[in-house]
């Protein structure tokens, strides 16, 4: 991927396929990513994720160089990446089990 992108976007890690917005980008502003210029349809607030590439449904979303979720719909270059087009793939690292043990004739649960 090319490193040429709008100064209002922040790339946190070279493996990321999303940028993070540094400042509000107003509706109608032009956004430049990898030599592509696009008009922003709706305002994008600071801290929002913007697609660095085209992302297909089921593809991994990477931020901080780590997998943060999967696309649930096609996401075009420059689109906002949010809960309407991605989902978390969170898997807890623990399992919850009910443990019952008997000690000194007393049930502990």
mmCIF file with all atom_site columns, C-alpha atoms in Angstrom:
data_model
loop_
_atom_site.group_PDB
_atom_site.id
_atom_site.type_symbol
_atom_site.label_atom_id
_atom_site.label_alt_id
_atom_site.label_comp_id
_atom_site.label_asym_id
_atom_site.label_entity_id
_atom_site.label_seq_id
_atom_site.pdbx_PDB_ins_code
_atom_site.Cartn_x
_atom_site.Cartn_y
_atom_site.Cartn_z
_atom_site.occupancy
_atom_site.B_iso_or_equiv
_atom_site.pdbx_formal_charge
_atom_site.auth_seq_id
_atom_site.auth_comp_id
_atom_site.auth_asym_id
_atom_site.auth_atom_id
_atom_site.pdbx_PDB_model_num
ATOM 1   C CA . UNK A 1 1   ? 0.000   0.000   0.000  1.00 0.00 ? 1   UNK A CA 1
ATOM 2   C CA . UNK A 1 2   ? 1.223   3.474   -0.742 1.00 0.00 ? 2   UNK A CA 1
ATOM 3   C CA . UNK A 1 3   ? 2.040   5.902   2.049  1.00 0.00 ? 3   UNK A CA 1
ATOM 4   C CA . UNK A 1 4   ? 0.454   8.907   0.287  1.00 0.00 ? 4   UNK A CA 1
ATOM 5   C CA . UNK A 1 5   ? -2.635  10.050  2.139  1.00 0.00 ? 5   UNK A CA 1
ATOM 6   C CA . UNK A 1 6   ? -4.415  13.121  3.447  1.00 0.00 ? 6   UNK A CA 1
ATOM 7   C CA . UNK A 1 7   ? -2.720  14.859  6.401  1.00 0.00 ? 7   UNK A CA 1
ATOM 8   C CA . UNK A 1 8   ? -6.015  14.672  8.345  1.00 0.00 ? 8   UNK A CA 1
ATOM 9   C CA . UNK A 1 9   ? -5.607  10.884  8.497  1.00 0.00 ? 9   UNK A CA 1
ATOM 10  C CA . UNK A 1 10  ? -3.325  8.973   10.843 1.00 0.00 ? 10  UNK A CA 1
ATOM 11  C CA . UNK A 1 11  ? -1.883  5.540   10.035 1.00 0.00 ? 11  UNK A CA 1
ATOM 12  C CA . UNK A 1 12  ? -1.164  3.812   13.338 1.00 0.00 ? 12  UNK A CA 1
ATOM 13  C CA . UNK A 1 13  ? 0.662   0.771   11.891 1.00 0.00 ? 13  UNK A CA 1
ATOM 14  C CA . UNK A 1 14  ? 1.896   -0.111  8.382  1.00 0.00 ? 14  UNK A CA 1
ATOM 15  C CA . UNK A 1 15  ? -0.244  -3.300  8.353  1.00 0.00 ? 15  UNK A CA 1
ATOM 16  C CA . UNK A 1 16  ? -3.486  -1.408  9.115  1.00 0.00 ? 16  UNK A CA 1
ATOM 17  C CA . UNK A 1 17  ? -6.226  -1.246  6.487  1.00 0.00 ? 17  UNK A CA 1
ATOM 18  C CA . UNK A 1 18  ? -7.885  1.700   8.256  1.00 0.00 ? 18  UNK A CA 1
ATOM 19  C CA . UNK A 1 19  ? -6.763  5.220   9.083  1.00 0.00 ? 19  UNK A CA 1
ATOM 20  C CA . UNK A 1 20  ? -7.881  7.206   12.123 1.00 0.00 ? 20  UNK A CA 1
ATOM 21  C CA . UNK A 1 21  ? -9.085  10.763  11.551 1.00 0.00 ? 21  UNK A CA 1
ATOM 22  C CA . UNK A 1 22  ? -6.992  13.439  13.297 1.00 0.00 ? 22  UNK A CA 1
ATOM 23  C CA . UNK A 1 23  ? -9.619  16.172  12.949 1.00 0.00 ? 23  UNK A CA 1
ATOM 24  C CA . UNK A 1 24  ? -13.188 16.633  11.788 1.00 0.00 ? 24  UNK A CA 1
ATOM 25  C CA . UNK A 1 25  ? -13.567 16.279  8.020  1.00 0.00 ? 25  UNK A CA 1
ATOM 26  C CA . UNK A 1 26  ? -16.574 18.256  6.829  1.00 0.00 ? 26  UNK A CA 1
ATOM 27  C CA . UNK A 1 27  ? -19.198 16.940  4.417  1.00 0.00 ? 27  UNK A CA 1
ATOM 28  C CA . UNK A 1 28  ? -18.224 17.967  0.894  1.00 0.00 ? 28  UNK A CA 1
ATOM 29  C CA . UNK A 1 29  ? -14.492 18.145  1.685  1.00 0.00 ? 29  UNK A CA 1
ATOM 30  C CA . UNK A 1 30  ? -12.148 16.272  -0.625 1.00 0.00 ? 30  UNK A CA 1
ATOM 31  C CA . UNK A 1 31  ? -10.176 13.389  0.867  1.00 0.00 ? 31  UNK A CA 1
ATOM 32  C CA . UNK A 1 32  ? -7.018  12.038  -0.780 1.00 0.00 ? 32  UNK A CA 1
ATOM 33  C CA . UNK A 1 33  ? -5.852  8.442   -0.291 1.00 0.00 ? 33  UNK A CA 1
ATOM 34  C CA . UNK A 1 34  ? -3.226  6.754   -2.489 1.00 0.00 ? 34  UNK A CA 1
ATOM 35  C CA . UNK A 1 35  ? -3.717  9.294   -5.268 1.00 0.00 ? 35  UNK A CA 1
ATOM 36  C CA . UNK A 1 36  ? -7.510  8.877   -5.243 1.00 0.00 ? 36  UNK A CA 1
ATOM 37  C CA . UNK A 1 37  ? -9.559  11.985  -4.479 1.00 0.00 ? 37  UNK A CA 1
ATOM 38  C CA . UNK A 1 38  ? -13.083 11.592  -3.165 1.00 0.00 ? 38  UNK A CA 1
ATOM 39  C CA . UNK A 1 39  ? -15.752 13.899  -1.792 1.00 0.00 ? 39  UNK A CA 1
ATOM 40  C CA . UNK A 1 40  ? -16.812 13.182  1.765  1.00 0.00 ? 40  UNK A CA 1
ATOM 41  C CA . UNK A 1 41  ? -20.591 12.559  1.818  1.00 0.00 ? 41  UNK A CA 1
ATOM 42  C CA . UNK A 1 42  ? -21.113 13.142  5.554  1.00 0.00 ? 42  UNK A CA 1
ATOM 43  C CA . UNK A 1 43  ? -18.922 14.724  8.219  1.00 0.00 ? 43  UNK A CA 1
ATOM 44  C CA . UNK A 1 44  ? -16.345 12.410  9.791  1.00 0.00 ? 44  UNK A CA 1
ATOM 45  C CA . UNK A 1 45  ? -15.506 13.119  13.429 1.00 0.00 ? 45  UNK A CA 1
ATOM 46  C CA . UNK A 1 46  ? -12.016 12.885  14.970 1.00 0.00 ? 46  UNK A CA 1
ATOM 47  C CA . UNK A 1 47  ? -11.049 9.352   15.998 1.00 0.00 ? 47  UNK A CA 1
ATOM 48  C CA . UNK A 1 48  ? -13.231 7.627   13.411 1.00 0.00 ? 48  UNK A CA 1
ATOM 49  C CA . UNK A 1 49  ? -11.813 4.865   11.204 1.00 0.00 ? 49  UNK A CA 1
ATOM 50  C CA . UNK A 1 50  ? -11.596 5.393   7.429  1.00 0.00 ? 50  UNK A CA 1
ATOM 51  C CA . UNK A 1 51  ? -10.855 2.538   4.996  1.00 0.00 ? 51  UNK A CA 1
ATOM 52  C CA . UNK A 1 52  ? -7.304  2.622   3.613  1.00 0.00 ? 52  UNK A CA 1
ATOM 53  C CA . UNK A 1 53  ? -8.258  0.089   0.917  1.00 0.00 ? 53  UNK A CA 1
ATOM 54  C CA . UNK A 1 54  ? -11.367 -1.580  -0.429 1.00 0.00 ? 54  UNK A CA 1
ATOM 55  C CA . UNK A 1 55  ? -12.471 -4.203  2.120  1.00 0.00 ? 55  UNK A CA 1
ATOM 56  C CA . UNK A 1 56  ? -14.717 -7.175  1.264  1.00 0.00 ? 56  UNK A CA 1
ATOM 57  C CA . UNK A 1 57  ? -17.306 -8.742  3.583  1.00 0.00 ? 57  UNK A CA 1
ATOM 58  C CA . UNK A 1 58  ? -15.549 -11.171 5.932  1.00 0.00 ? 58  UNK A CA 1
ATOM 59  C CA . UNK A 1 59  ? -12.145 -9.479  5.532  1.00 0.00 ? 59  UNK A CA 1
ATOM 60  C CA . UNK A 1 60  ? -10.181 -8.628  8.654  1.00 0.00 ? 60  UNK A CA 1
ATOM 61  C CA . UNK A 1 61  ? -10.199 -5.020  9.870  1.00 0.00 ? 61  UNK A CA 1
ATOM 62  C CA . UNK A 1 62  ? -6.746  -4.120  11.208 1.00 0.00 ? 62  UNK A CA 1
ATOM 63  C CA . UNK A 1 63  ? -5.930  -1.226  13.524 1.00 0.00 ? 63  UNK A CA 1
ATOM 64  C CA . UNK A 1 64  ? -2.767  -0.923  15.668 1.00 0.00 ? 64  UNK A CA 1
ATOM 65  C CA . UNK A 1 65  ? -1.419  -3.777  13.498 1.00 0.00 ? 65  UNK A CA 1
ATOM 66  C CA . UNK A 1 66  ? -3.961  -6.101  15.127 1.00 0.00 ? 66  UNK A CA 1
ATOM 67  C CA . UNK A 1 67  ? -7.254  -7.666  14.069 1.00 0.00 ? 67  UNK A CA 1
ATOM 68  C CA . UNK A 1 68  ? -10.116 -5.658  15.607 1.00 0.00 ? 68  UNK A CA 1
ATOM 69  C CA . UNK A 1 69  ? -13.048 -7.179  13.719 1.00 0.00 ? 69  UNK A CA 1
ATOM 70  C CA . UNK A 1 70  ? -14.431 -8.266  10.348 1.00 0.00 ? 70  UNK A CA 1
ATOM 71  C CA . UNK A 1 71  ? -16.267 -6.423  7.599  1.00 0.00 ? 71  UNK A CA 1
ATOM 72  C CA . UNK A 1 72  ? -19.976 -7.247  7.405  1.00 0.00 ? 72  UNK A CA 1
ATOM 73  C CA . UNK A 1 73  ? -20.471 -5.373  4.122  1.00 0.00 ? 73  UNK A CA 1
ATOM 74  C CA . UNK A 1 74  ? -18.338 -4.065  1.276  1.00 0.00 ? 74  UNK A CA 1
ATOM 75  C CA . UNK A 1 75  ? -16.316 -1.041  2.440  1.00 0.00 ? 75  UNK A CA 1
ATOM 76  C CA . UNK A 1 76  ? -14.899 1.207   -0.274 1.00 0.00 ? 76  UNK A CA 1
ATOM 77  C CA . UNK A 1 77  ? -11.649 3.144   -0.070 1.00 0.00 ? 77  UNK A CA 1
ATOM 78  C CA . UNK A 1 78  ? -12.316 6.243   2.057  1.00 0.00 ? 78  UNK A CA 1
ATOM 79  C CA . UNK A 1 79  ? -15.536 4.948   3.649  1.00 0.00 ? 79  UNK A CA 1
ATOM 80  C CA . UNK A 1 80  ? -16.061 5.281   7.388  1.00 0.00 ? 80  UNK A CA 1
ATOM 81  C CA . UNK A 1 81  ? -15.577 1.917   9.122  1.00 0.00 ? 81  UNK A CA 1
ATOM 82  C CA . UNK A 1 82  ? -18.016 1.579   12.015 1.00 0.00 ? 82  UNK A CA 1
ATOM 83  C CA . UNK A 1 83  ? -20.608 -0.768  13.531 1.00 0.00 ? 83  UNK A CA 1
ATOM 84  C CA . UNK A 1 84  ? -22.849 -0.573  10.451 1.00 0.00 ? 84  UNK A CA 1
ATOM 85  C CA . UNK A 1 85  ? -20.204 -2.277  8.256  1.00 0.00 ? 85  UNK A CA 1
ATOM 86  C CA . UNK A 1 86  ? -18.022 -4.224  10.695 1.00 0.00 ? 86  UNK A CA 1
ATOM 87  C CA . UNK A 1 87  ? -18.395 -6.507  13.690 1.00 0.00 ? 87  UNK A CA 1
ATOM 88  C CA . UNK A 1 88  ? -16.180 -7.417  16.580 1.00 0.00 ? 88  UNK A CA 1
ATOM 89  C CA . UNK A 1 89  ? -14.757 -10.933 16.557 1.00 0.00 ? 89  UNK A CA 1
ATOM 90  C CA . UNK A 1 90  ? -14.062 -10.797 20.277 1.00 0.00 ? 90  UNK A CA 1
ATOM 91  C CA . UNK A 1 91  ? -13.480 -14.173 21.858 1.00 0.00 ? 91  UNK A CA 1
ATOM 92  C CA . UNK A 1 92  ? -12.931 -14.205 25.597 1.00 0.00 ? 92  UNK A CA 1
ATOM 93  C CA . UNK A 1 93  ? -9.696  -15.796 26.748 1.00 0.00 ? 93  UNK A CA 1
ATOM 94  C CA . UNK A 1 94  ? -11.396 -17.538 29.609 1.00 0.00 ? 94  UNK A CA 1
ATOM 95  C CA . UNK A 1 95  ? -14.283 -19.918 30.076 1.00 0.00 ? 95  UNK A CA 1
ATOM 96  C CA . UNK A 1 96  ? -16.783 -19.558 32.852 1.00 0.00 ? 96  UNK A CA 1
ATOM 97  C CA . UNK A 1 97  ? -17.476 -22.730 34.785 1.00 0.00 ? 97  UNK A CA 1
ATOM 98  C CA . UNK A 1 98  ? -19.462 -23.303 37.923 1.00 0.00 ? 98  UNK A CA 1
ATOM 99  C CA . UNK A 1 99  ? -17.281 -25.143 40.392 1.00 0.00 ? 99  UNK A CA 1
ATOM 100 C CA . UNK A 1 100 ? -18.820 -26.985 43.285 1.00 0.00 ? 100 UNK A CA 1
ATOM 101 C CA . UNK A 1 101 ? -16.595 -28.526 45.886 1.00 0.00 ? 101 UNK A CA 1
ATOM 102 C CA . UNK A 1 102 ? -17.214 -30.138 49.241 1.00 0.00 ? 102 UNK A CA 1
ATOM 103 C CA . UNK A 1 103 ? -14.996 -29.292 52.177 1.00 0.00 ? 103 UNK A CA 1
ATOM 104 C CA . UNK A 1 104 ? -15.539 -30.455 55.741 1.00 0.00 ? 104 UNK A CA 1
ATOM 105 C CA . UNK A 1 105 ? -19.064 -31.548 54.921 1.00 0.00 ? 105 UNK A CA 1
ATOM 106 C CA . UNK A 1 106 ? -19.960 -28.015 53.767 1.00 0.00 ? 106 UNK A CA 1
ATOM 107 C CA . UNK A 1 107 ? -20.929 -27.354 50.152 1.00 0.00 ? 107 UNK A CA 1
ATOM 108 C CA . UNK A 1 108 ? -19.113 -24.395 48.588 1.00 0.00 ? 108 UNK A CA 1
ATOM 109 C CA . UNK A 1 109 ? -20.238 -23.015 45.236 1.00 0.00 ? 109 UNK A CA 1
#
